[in-house]
XYZ file of C-alpha atoms in Angstrom:
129
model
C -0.624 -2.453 -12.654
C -0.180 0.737 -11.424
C 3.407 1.881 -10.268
C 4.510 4.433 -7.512
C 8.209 5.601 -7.394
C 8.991 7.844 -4.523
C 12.209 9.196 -1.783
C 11.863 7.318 1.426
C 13.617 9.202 4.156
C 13.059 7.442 7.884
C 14.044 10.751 9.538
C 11.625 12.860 8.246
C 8.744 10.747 9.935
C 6.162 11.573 7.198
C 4.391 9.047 4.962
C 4.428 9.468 1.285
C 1.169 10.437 -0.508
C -0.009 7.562 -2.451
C -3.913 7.478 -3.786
C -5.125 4.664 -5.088
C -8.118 3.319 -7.051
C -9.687 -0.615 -6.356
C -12.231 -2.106 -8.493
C -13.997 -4.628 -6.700
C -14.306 -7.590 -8.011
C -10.876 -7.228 -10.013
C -7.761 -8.105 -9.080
C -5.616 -5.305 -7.759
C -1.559 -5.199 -7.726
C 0.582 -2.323 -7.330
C 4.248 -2.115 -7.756
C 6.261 0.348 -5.580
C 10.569 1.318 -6.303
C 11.851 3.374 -3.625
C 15.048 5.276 -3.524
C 16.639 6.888 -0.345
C 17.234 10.829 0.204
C 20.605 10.136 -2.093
C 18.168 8.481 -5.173
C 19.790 5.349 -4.848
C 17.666 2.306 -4.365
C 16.726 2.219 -0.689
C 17.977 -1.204 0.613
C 15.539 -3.256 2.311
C 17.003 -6.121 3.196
C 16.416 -7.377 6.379
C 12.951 -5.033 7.031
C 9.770 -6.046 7.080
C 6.419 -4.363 5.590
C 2.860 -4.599 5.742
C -0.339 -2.990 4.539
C -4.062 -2.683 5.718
C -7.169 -0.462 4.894
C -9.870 0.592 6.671
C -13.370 2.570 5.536
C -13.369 6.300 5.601
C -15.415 6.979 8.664
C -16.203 9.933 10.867
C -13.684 11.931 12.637
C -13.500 10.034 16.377
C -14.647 6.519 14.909
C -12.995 3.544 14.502
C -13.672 0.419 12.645
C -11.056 -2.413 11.818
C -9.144 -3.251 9.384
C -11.591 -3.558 5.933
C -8.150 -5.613 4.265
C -4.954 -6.583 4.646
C -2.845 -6.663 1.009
C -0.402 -9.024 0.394
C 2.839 -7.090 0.319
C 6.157 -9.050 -0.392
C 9.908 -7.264 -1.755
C 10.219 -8.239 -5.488
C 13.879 -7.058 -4.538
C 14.219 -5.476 -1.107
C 18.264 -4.529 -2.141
C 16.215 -2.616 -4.814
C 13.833 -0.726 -3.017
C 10.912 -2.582 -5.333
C 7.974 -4.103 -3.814
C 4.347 -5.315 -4.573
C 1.136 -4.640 -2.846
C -2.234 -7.009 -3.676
C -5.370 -8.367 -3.732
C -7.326 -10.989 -5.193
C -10.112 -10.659 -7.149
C -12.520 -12.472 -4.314
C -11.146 -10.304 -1.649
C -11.949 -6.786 -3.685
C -15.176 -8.508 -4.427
C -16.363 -7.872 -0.370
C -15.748 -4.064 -0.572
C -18.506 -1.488 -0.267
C -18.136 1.074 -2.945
C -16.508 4.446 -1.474
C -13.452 5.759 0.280
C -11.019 4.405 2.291
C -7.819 4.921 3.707
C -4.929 2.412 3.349
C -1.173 2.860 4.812
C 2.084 0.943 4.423
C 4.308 0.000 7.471
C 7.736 -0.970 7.012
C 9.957 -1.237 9.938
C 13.813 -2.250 10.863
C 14.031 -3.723 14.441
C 11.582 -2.756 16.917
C 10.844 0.781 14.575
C 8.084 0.991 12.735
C 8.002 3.386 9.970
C 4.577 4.771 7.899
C 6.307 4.516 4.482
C 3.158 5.509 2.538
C -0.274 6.427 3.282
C -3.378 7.903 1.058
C -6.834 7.257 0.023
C -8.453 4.320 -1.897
C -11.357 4.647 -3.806
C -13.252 1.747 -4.269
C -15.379 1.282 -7.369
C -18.400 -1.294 -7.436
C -17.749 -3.904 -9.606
C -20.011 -4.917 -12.265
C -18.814 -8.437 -13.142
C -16.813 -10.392 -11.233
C -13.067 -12.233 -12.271
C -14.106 -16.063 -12.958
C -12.472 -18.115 -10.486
């Protein structure tokens, strides 16, 4: 499991960097810890997050939603979360690039906490079930 630790700061309105790599077929799981601007752990509680991807396409196009991860707060007081998906899920996926983002928001704000690439690699066997 890779994990990502990074500053969240909702007034700076910019998503954090965060590449990842998939291999289909496997299962995938990510753990995030987020401070705030003062490296505390950036409290949570009481926002909700989410996380899709979507194929790299051409500039202009649009395609839906290739995933959605299951994203839950290990400890949203603590700033720690985890992002995943199953094995049969990864499984579907085209080798290639894609994009994937993180939402979290507080009220009716919505927030792009992270944001970066994915690059999907074809899977040669597949996870039993």
């Amino acid at each position: 499991m890779a994990k990502h630790s990074f500053k969240f700061d909702p007034d700076a309105g910019v998503a954090q960097g965060v590449n990842i790599v998939i291999n289909g077929g496997a299962n995938y799981r990510d753990q995030y810890n987020i401070t705030d601007v003062n490296s505390s752990a950036f409290d949570f509680t009481g926002w909700t997050i989410s996380a899709q991807m979507v194929k790299s396409v051409a500039v202009g196009a649009t395609e839906p939603a290739s995933a959605t991860f299951v994203v839950g707060f290990s400890s949203a007081a603590g700033g720690e979360f985890i992002s995943s998906l199953a094995h049969n899920v990864t499984g579907n996926f085209s080798e290639g690039r894609y994009f994937h983002n993180i939402l979290v928001s507080s009220g009716s704000t919505v927030y792009n906490l992270a944001a970066g690439s994915v690059k999907v690699n074809a899977g040669i066997a597949s996870a039993p079930s």
